[in-house]
Structures are given as structure tokens and as C-alpha cells.
Coordinates of C-alpha atoms and ligand atoms in Angstrom, one line a residue:
M1 CA 76.2 95.7 65.3
Y2 CA 74.4 97.6 62.5
R3 CA 72.7 101.0 62.7
S4 CA 69.1 101.8 61.7
R5 CA 67.5 104.9 60.1
I6 CA 64.1 106.0 58.9
A7 CA 64.6 105.6 55.2
G8 CA 61.2 106.5 53.9
I9 CA 57.9 108.0 55.1
G10 CA 54.3 108.1 53.9
A11 CA 50.9 109.4 55.1
N12 CA 47.3 109.0 54.4
V13 CA 44.2 110.6 55.9
P14 CA 40.5 110.4 54.9
E15 CA 39.4 113.1 52.6
N16 CA 36.5 114.0 54.8
V17 CA 37.3 117.1 56.9
V18 CA 35.2 117.5 60.0
T19 CA 35.4 121.0 61.5
N20 CA 34.5 122.1 65.0
Y21 CA 31.5 123.8 63.5
D22 CA 30.4 120.4 62.1
L23 CA 30.6 119.0 65.7
E24 CA 28.4 121.9 67.0
K25 CA 25.6 120.3 64.9
M26 CA 26.1 116.9 66.6
M27 CA 26.6 117.8 70.3
D28 CA 26.6 120.7 72.7
T29 CA 30.0 122.1 72.1
S30 CA 31.6 125.1 70.4
N31 CA 34.5 126.0 68.2
E32 CA 35.7 128.4 70.8
W33 CA 35.7 125.7 73.6
I34 CA 37.6 123.2 71.4
V35 CA 40.2 125.6 70.0
E36 CA 40.9 127.2 73.4
R37 CA 41.3 123.9 75.3
T38 CA 42.9 121.7 72.6
G39 CA 44.1 123.8 69.6
I40 CA 42.1 121.5 67.3
R41 CA 40.2 123.2 64.4
E42 CA 39.4 120.2 62.3
R43 CA 40.1 116.5 62.0
R44 CA 39.6 113.8 59.3
W45 CA 36.9 111.1 59.8
V46 CA 36.2 108.3 57.4
T47 CA 32.7 108.4 55.8
Q48 CA 32.3 104.8 54.9
P49 CA 33.5 101.5 56.5
T50 CA 37.3 101.7 56.2
G51 CA 39.5 99.2 58.1
A52 CA 42.7 100.5 59.6
A53 CA 44.8 98.3 57.2
E54 CA 42.9 99.9 54.2
L55 CA 43.6 103.4 55.5
A56 CA 47.3 102.5 56.1
F57 CA 47.9 100.9 52.7
P58 CA 48.5 104.1 50.6
A59 CA 50.8 105.4 53.4
C60 CA 52.8 102.2 53.3
L61 CA 53.2 102.3 49.5
E62 CA 54.4 105.9 49.8
A63 CA 56.9 105.0 52.5
I64 CA 58.2 102.1 50.6
G65 CA 58.7 104.2 47.4
D66 CA 60.2 107.0 49.5
A67 CA 62.7 104.6 51.0
G68 CA 63.8 103.5 47.5
V69 CA 63.0 99.9 48.2
E70 CA 60.4 97.5 46.8
K71 CA 57.6 95.7 48.6
K72 CA 59.5 92.4 48.3
D73 CA 62.3 94.0 50.3
I74 CA 60.1 94.3 53.5
D75 CA 61.2 91.8 56.1
F76 CA 58.8 92.6 58.9
I77 CA 55.5 94.5 59.3
I78 CA 54.8 96.3 62.6
V79 CA 51.4 98.0 63.2
A80 CA 50.6 100.3 66.1
T81 CA 46.9 100.9 66.5
I82 CA 44.2 101.0 69.2
T83 CA 41.5 100.6 66.5
P84 CA 42.0 97.2 64.8
E85 CA 39.4 96.0 62.4
H86 CA 38.6 93.0 64.7
P87 CA 39.6 91.8 68.1
M88 CA 41.6 89.2 66.2
P89 CA 43.6 88.8 64.1
G90 CA 45.6 92.0 64.2
T91 CA 45.6 94.8 61.6
S92 CA 49.1 93.8 60.5
S93 CA 47.6 90.6 59.1
F94 CA 45.1 92.5 57.0
L95 CA 47.8 94.9 55.9
Q96 CA 50.1 92.1 54.9
T97 CA 47.4 90.8 52.6
L98 CA 46.8 94.1 51.0
L99 CA 50.5 94.5 50.5
E100 CA 50.6 91.0 48.9
L101 CA 53.4 89.9 51.2
P102 CA 52.5 86.4 52.4
G103 CA 55.1 84.9 54.7
V104 CA 56.4 88.2 56.0
P105 CA 56.1 88.3 59.8
T106 CA 53.5 90.7 61.2
L107 CA 53.1 92.2 64.7
D108 CA 50.4 94.4 66.2
I109 CA 51.4 96.5 69.2
R110 CA 49.0 98.1 71.6
V111 CA 50.6 100.9 73.6
Q112 CA 48.1 103.6 72.4
C113 CA 49.6 107.0 71.7
S114 CA 53.1 105.7 72.4
G115 CA 52.7 102.9 69.8
F116 CA 54.7 104.5 67.0
V117 CA 57.8 105.2 69.2
Y118 CA 57.6 101.7 70.8
G119 CA 57.4 100.3 67.3
L120 CA 60.4 102.3 66.3
S121 CA 62.3 100.9 69.2
I122 CA 61.4 97.3 68.2
A123 CA 62.3 97.9 64.6
D124 CA 65.6 99.5 65.7
Q125 CA 66.6 96.4 67.7
Y126 CA 65.9 94.0 64.8
I127 CA 67.9 96.2 62.4
R128 CA 70.8 96.6 64.9
T129 CA 71.2 92.9 65.4
G130 CA 71.2 92.3 61.7
R131 CA 68.1 90.1 61.7
Y132 CA 66.2 92.3 59.3
K133 CA 67.1 95.0 56.8
N134 CA 63.9 96.8 56.0
I135 CA 60.9 97.0 58.5
L136 CA 57.6 98.6 57.7
L137 CA 56.3 100.4 60.7
V138 CA 52.8 101.9 60.7
G139 CA 50.8 104.0 63.1
V140 CA 47.1 104.0 62.1
E141 CA 43.7 104.8 63.6
V142 CA 40.1 104.8 62.6
Q143 CA 38.7 106.2 65.8
S144 CA 35.7 108.2 64.6
V145 CA 33.5 105.1 64.3
G146 CA 34.0 104.3 68.0
L147 CA 33.2 107.7 69.6
N148 CA 30.1 108.7 71.4
L149 CA 29.0 111.6 69.2
T150 CA 26.4 112.9 71.6
T151 CA 26.9 115.6 74.3
E152 CA 27.5 112.8 76.8
G153 CA 30.7 111.9 74.9
R154 CA 31.8 115.4 73.9
D155 CA 34.9 115.6 76.1
V156 CA 36.5 112.7 74.2
A157 CA 34.7 112.9 70.8
V158 CA 36.1 116.4 69.9
L159 CA 39.7 115.3 70.4
F160 CA 40.2 112.3 68.1
G161 CA 40.8 111.9 64.4
D162 CA 41.5 109.2 61.8
G163 CA 44.8 108.8 59.9
A164 CA 47.8 106.8 59.1
G165 CA 51.5 107.3 58.9
A166 CA 54.1 104.8 57.9
V167 CA 57.9 104.6 57.8
V168 CA 60.4 102.1 56.5
V169 CA 63.2 101.5 59.0
S170 CA 66.3 100.3 57.2
R171 CA 69.9 99.4 57.9
S172 CA 71.8 102.7 57.7
D173 CA 74.8 103.2 55.4
D174 CA 75.3 106.9 56.1
S175 CA 75.2 109.4 59.0
S176 CA 71.4 109.1 59.5
E177 CA 70.6 107.0 62.5
I178 CA 68.0 106.2 65.2
L179 CA 70.5 107.0 68.0
S180 CA 68.5 105.8 71.0
T181 CA 65.0 104.9 72.1
H182 CA 63.6 105.1 75.6
L183 CA 60.4 103.4 76.8
G184 CA 58.3 103.4 80.0
G185 CA 54.9 103.1 81.5
D186 CA 52.8 103.0 84.7
G187 CA 49.7 100.7 84.6
R188 CA 48.4 102.1 87.9
Y189 CA 46.8 104.7 85.7
A190 CA 45.3 102.3 83.1
K191 CA 41.7 103.3 83.8
E192 CA 42.3 107.0 83.5
L193 CA 42.0 106.7 79.8
W194 CA 40.4 103.5 78.7
C195 CA 37.8 101.6 76.8
E196 CA 36.2 99.1 79.2
A197 CA 34.3 96.8 76.9
P198 CA 34.4 94.2 75.3
I199 CA 35.6 92.9 78.7
G200 CA 38.2 90.1 78.2
Y201 CA 37.7 88.1 81.4
K202 CA 33.9 88.2 81.6
S203 CA 31.2 86.1 79.8
P204 CA 29.7 87.4 77.7
R205 CA 32.5 89.8 76.7
I206 CA 30.0 92.3 75.4
S207 CA 26.3 92.6 76.2
K208 CA 23.4 94.9 75.5
E209 CA 23.7 96.1 79.1
M210 CA 27.3 97.1 78.6
I211 CA 26.4 98.9 75.4
D212 CA 23.5 100.6 77.1
Q213 CA 26.0 101.8 79.7
G214 CA 28.3 103.1 77.0
K215 CA 31.2 100.8 78.2
H216 CA 32.3 100.3 74.6
Y217 CA 33.2 104.1 74.3
P218 CA 36.6 105.4 75.3
K219 CA 36.5 107.3 78.6
M220 CA 39.0 109.8 79.9
N221 CA 39.8 111.6 83.2
G222 CA 41.0 114.7 81.3
R223 CA 42.6 116.5 84.2
Q224 CA 44.6 113.4 85.4
V225 CA 45.8 112.8 81.8
F226 CA 46.8 116.5 81.5
K227 CA 48.6 116.5 84.8
H228 CA 50.7 113.5 83.9
A229 CA 51.3 114.5 80.3
V230 CA 52.8 117.9 81.2
T231 CA 55.2 116.1 83.6
I232 CA 56.2 113.1 81.5
F233 CA 56.6 114.8 78.1
P234 CA 59.6 117.0 79.3
K235 CA 61.0 114.0 81.2
V236 CA 61.1 111.8 78.1
V237 CA 62.6 114.5 76.0
Y238 CA 65.4 115.1 78.6
T239 CA 66.0 111.3 78.8
A240 CA 66.7 111.3 75.1
M241 CA 68.8 114.5 75.3
R242 CA 70.9 113.1 78.1
A243 CA 71.5 109.8 76.2
Q244 CA 73.1 111.8 73.4
N245 CA 74.8 114.5 75.5
W246 CA 72.6 117.0 73.8
T247 CA 71.6 120.4 75.2
I248 CA 68.3 121.8 73.8
E249 CA 70.5 124.0 71.5
D250 CA 71.7 120.7 69.8
V251 CA 68.1 119.7 69.1
D252 CA 66.6 121.0 65.8
L253 CA 63.1 119.8 66.3
V254 CA 61.0 118.0 69.0
V255 CA 58.1 116.1 67.4
P256 CA 55.7 115.2 70.2
H257 CA 52.6 113.1 70.1
Q258 CA 49.7 115.5 69.2
A259 CA 47.5 115.2 72.2
N260 CA 46.5 118.8 72.9
I261 CA 48.1 122.1 72.0
R262 CA 48.2 123.1 75.7
I263 CA 50.3 120.1 76.5
I264 CA 52.6 120.9 73.6
E265 CA 52.9 124.5 74.8
A266 CA 53.6 123.4 78.3
L267 CA 56.4 121.1 76.9
A268 CA 57.9 124.0 75.0
K269 CA 57.8 126.2 78.0
K270 CA 59.5 123.6 80.2
L271 CA 62.2 123.1 77.5
G272 CA 62.7 126.9 77.4
V273 CA 62.0 127.1 73.6
G274 CA 59.3 128.4 71.3
L275 CA 56.8 126.5 69.3
D276 CA 59.1 126.8 66.3
K277 CA 61.2 124.0 68.0
V278 CA 58.3 121.8 69.1
Y279 CA 56.2 120.8 66.1
S280 CA 52.5 120.7 66.0
N281 CA 49.9 120.0 63.3
I282 CA 47.1 119.2 65.8
H283 CA 44.9 122.0 64.4
K284 CA 44.2 120.0 61.2
Y285 CA 44.2 116.4 62.3
G286 CA 43.2 116.4 66.0
N287 CA 44.6 113.5 68.1
T288 CA 45.3 110.6 65.9
T289 CA 46.8 108.4 68.7
A290 CA 49.4 106.0 67.1
A291 CA 49.3 107.9 63.8
S292 CA 50.0 111.3 65.3
I293 CA 53.9 111.2 65.4
P294 CA 54.4 109.8 61.9
L295 CA 51.8 112.3 60.5
A296 CA 53.6 115.1 62.3
L297 CA 57.0 113.9 61.1
Y298 CA 55.6 113.8 57.6
D299 CA 54.4 117.3 57.7
A300 CA 57.5 118.6 59.4
L301 CA 59.6 117.1 56.6
K302 CA 57.4 118.6 53.9
E303 CA 57.6 122.0 55.5
G304 CA 61.4 121.7 55.6
K305 CA 61.7 121.8 59.4
I306 CA 63.7 118.5 59.3
K307 CA 66.6 118.3 56.9
K308 CA 69.4 115.8 56.3
G309 CA 71.6 115.9 59.5
S310 CA 68.9 117.4 61.8
N311 CA 68.8 116.2 65.4
V312 CA 65.2 115.2 66.1
I313 CA 63.5 114.0 69.3
L314 CA 60.2 112.1 69.2
A315 CA 58.2 112.2 72.4
A316 CA 55.1 110.2 73.2
F317 CA 52.7 109.8 76.2
G318 CA 49.4 108.0 76.2
S319 CA 46.9 105.7 77.8
G320 CA 48.3 103.0 80.0
F321 CA 49.9 105.3 81.0
T322 CA 52.8 104.6 78.5
W323 CA 55.6 106.9 77.3
A324 CA 58.5 106.8 75.0
S325 CA 61.1 108.9 73.2
A326 CA 63.6 108.6 70.4
A327 CA 66.7 110.6 69.5
I328 CA 67.3 110.6 65.7
R329 CA 69.9 112.0 63.5
W330 CA 68.0 112.6 60.2
Ligands
LIG1 N1 32.5 121.1 74.5 C1 32.0 122.0 75.4 N2 32.1 121.7 76.8 C2 32.7 120.6 77.2 C3 33.3 119.7 76.3 C4 33.2 120.0 74.9 N3 33.6 119.2 74.0 N4 33.8 118.8 77.0 C5 33.7 119.0 78.3 N5 33.0 120.2 78.4 C6 32.5 120.8 79.6 C7 32.5 119.9 80.8 O1 31.3 119.2 80.8 C8 32.6 120.9 81.9 O2 31.4 121.5 82.1 P1 30.9 121.8 83.7 O3 31.8 122.9 84.1 O4 29.5 122.3 83.4 O5 30.9 120.5 84.4 C9 33.5 122.1 81.4 O6 33.5 121.8 79.9 C10 34.9 122.0 81.8 O7 35.3 120.7 81.8 P2 36.7 120.3 82.3 O8 36.9 118.8 82.2 O9 37.0 121.0 83.6 O10 37.6 121.0 81.2 P3 39.1 121.2 81.1 O11 39.4 122.6 81.2 O12 39.8 120.2 82.1 O13 39.4 120.6 79.7 C11 40.3 118.8 78.5 C12 39.1 119.3 79.3 C13 40.5 119.6 77.2 C14 39.9 117.3 78.1 C15 41.5 118.8 79.4 O14 41.2 118.2 80.6 C16 42.7 118.3 78.8 O15 43.3 118.9 78.0 N6 43.1 117.1 79.2 C17 44.2 116.4 78.6 C18 43.5 115.2 77.9 C19 44.0 115.1 76.5 O16 44.6 115.9 75.8 N7 43.7 113.9 76.1 C20 44.1 113.5 74.8 C21 44.1 112.1 74.7 S1 45.3 111.4 75.8 C22 46.7 111.5 75.0 O17 46.7 111.5 73.8 C23 47.9 111.5 75.7

């Protein structure tokens, strides 16, 4: 059995910064409401048609360079996104083309905010069995183009941002290791945070009527999501800690999905630690769904909060509901 590690990381966000004050001009909202309830001050939104693969491409090149490998060394491409360019084929096919890697297997996964950690778990299994040596794993979202930017959609629209984070998961030859991954979900809550249309089992899948009813916009039962998130985030962190026989003192940094600062604060409180041990960069990117954990990891590394030998826990919770965690020795 081989061991896997995150060998390289890259990030890319659109240049266009959208502040809460910019949103005040589009809908009935306020900087105070958004900051107080979510911790978000600004997010990045694309300004021209940009596919998820296009947004991810520079992040992938950075991750490949950071891993010290070459494009031709990539054995498998996994993309986590809820915002593919088209219903089919997946974003990973478009990304493979941009990377000029014909023949390399590609896989899109759709587990929303948990997508990156699910992808890490998949990559880890393939490396452990010796099947592949270097896997490109990407979390990417172009969400801004699919939001209802009127007052009607404000509860969701103010939360989400665009961005991409990529890692190369490679066979480990030192102490760095993805030690364990833990996945879960409960589909009974699928409609608490969902996008109803296009509807896969109806003809037509999308109609003017559905569009008039706004069924193509994401909808969220915010309170229900909040309630479950504050329960499940600590549980998945404890699951990862137990698997490693770690106490919270053994953990150097928890990097949670960036859903909402109040959820992150509740997690820190439950763990009995300060926000110095539970990373957040939500103030500048908002909720970037599958991209949020790699973007947070990237910033935490740049800020020196994760160093060689650090014990890190990734924790995710999202639509589905789905959840996941990973224990990593950096
Ligand atoms: N600006 C101003 N007012 C707003 C906005 C907005 N953007 N959105 C909603 N409101 C209004 C509502 O219409 C409501 O008005 P009313 O009292 O006149 O009816 C009022 O604000 C309060 O609405 P609530 O839904 O009660 O607000 P709440 O305090 O619950 O906060 C929030 C809403 C922030 C969405 C909260 O429920 C929450 O944090 N939920 C967690 C959801 C989350 O973080 N989702 C992220 C995606 S899921 C994930 O990544 C895991």
C-alpha cells in the first residue's frame, strides 16, 4: 500500500471584486446585514463569459508547478463543481482539453460544498492502491452568473462567489500524508438547498414557465442549513481526530468550508479553540462552494499557518446534505 500527500497547490479568482456596497446598488440589502450575518465583505465575480475550466486552468498550472511535476505526469483529473459549463460533458473534459492532456481520464463529481474533500478521498484511494501517481484535483465555481441578483434572491445572492483552487495529490515519499478521509450525507435534506431546474425527469427539462418561476435559481432554507451545519461540522472534525487519536491540542489548523463566519465561529466554540485555529478567508471570497477549501488552504499556506509537519483537518458540509473531513500531516 502506498501513501498519498498534497504535493502542490494553486489558486485563481476573477480580478473583479464585488463589495457589499456594490450589492446595495443591485438589491435591497446592506453591508451591515451581510457582514453581521455572514462575515462576507467582498467576493470575486467574473465580468465576461468564463467557463469553470477556464477559471480553473491557471490554478492547475500553478499546482502542477508547485508539485514539481510536469503536465504529462498527471494520471487523472478530478473536478468538483456545481457550476459546469454545460449539463454535459463535465467540466473535467473541457479542462483536460485546455491542459492538452488527451487520453487522461477525467471525472466530474457533484457533492457541492463537500466536493473537494470527496475528491481528495477519491484521489487518496487511487494513490494508495498504486493505480496512479499524480492526480490533479480541482474545486471550481462560476456561480455569479446563475444567481438571482434582485431583492427576491438576496438571501442567496449575497453569499456566493467565483473562484478555483487546485491541488496535485501524489505518492508520498516523506512524512507528509493524507492520513484519513471520512465521508457522509443525508439526502432527506436535498431540497433544503437546491436548484430545481432544469428538471431531469420532466419534458421539457426547462421551460419559460420554470424560468418565470425562478426555478433555475438556487434556493436555500437558511435556518435549516445553519442548524445542521453547526451540528455536523464539529462531528466531522471529531471523526477525523478520533481516527488519528488526536486531541484538539494535536491539531495545528482546522480548515473548514467557508459557508458563513457564524458557522465557523460556532465550530471553533464547540472545539473549545479560538479562530486562530479555525481558518477563515470568507470576508474576501464569500462562499465559493467546491473551491472554498482549496482557496482557504492556499491562503493559510501563504500566511504561514500551515507548515511542513502541521496536523491539518479539512471539514466540509453542503447541499445534499453532504459532509466530509480529512486528516492531513502536511
Ligand atoms: N439583505 C438584507 N436582508 C435580507 C437578506 C439580505 N441579503 N436576506 C434576507 N434578508 C431578510 C429576510 O427577508 C428577513 O426579512 P423579514 O424579517 O422581513 O422576513 C430577514 O432578513 C431575516 O431573515 P432570516 O432568514 O431570518 O435571516 P437569518 O438571521 O436566518 O440569516 C442567513 C439568514 C444568513 C442565510 C442564515 O440563515 C444563515 O447563516 N444560514 C446558513 C446558510 C449558509 O450559510 N448557507 C451557505 C451555503 S450552504 C453551505 O455552504 C453549507
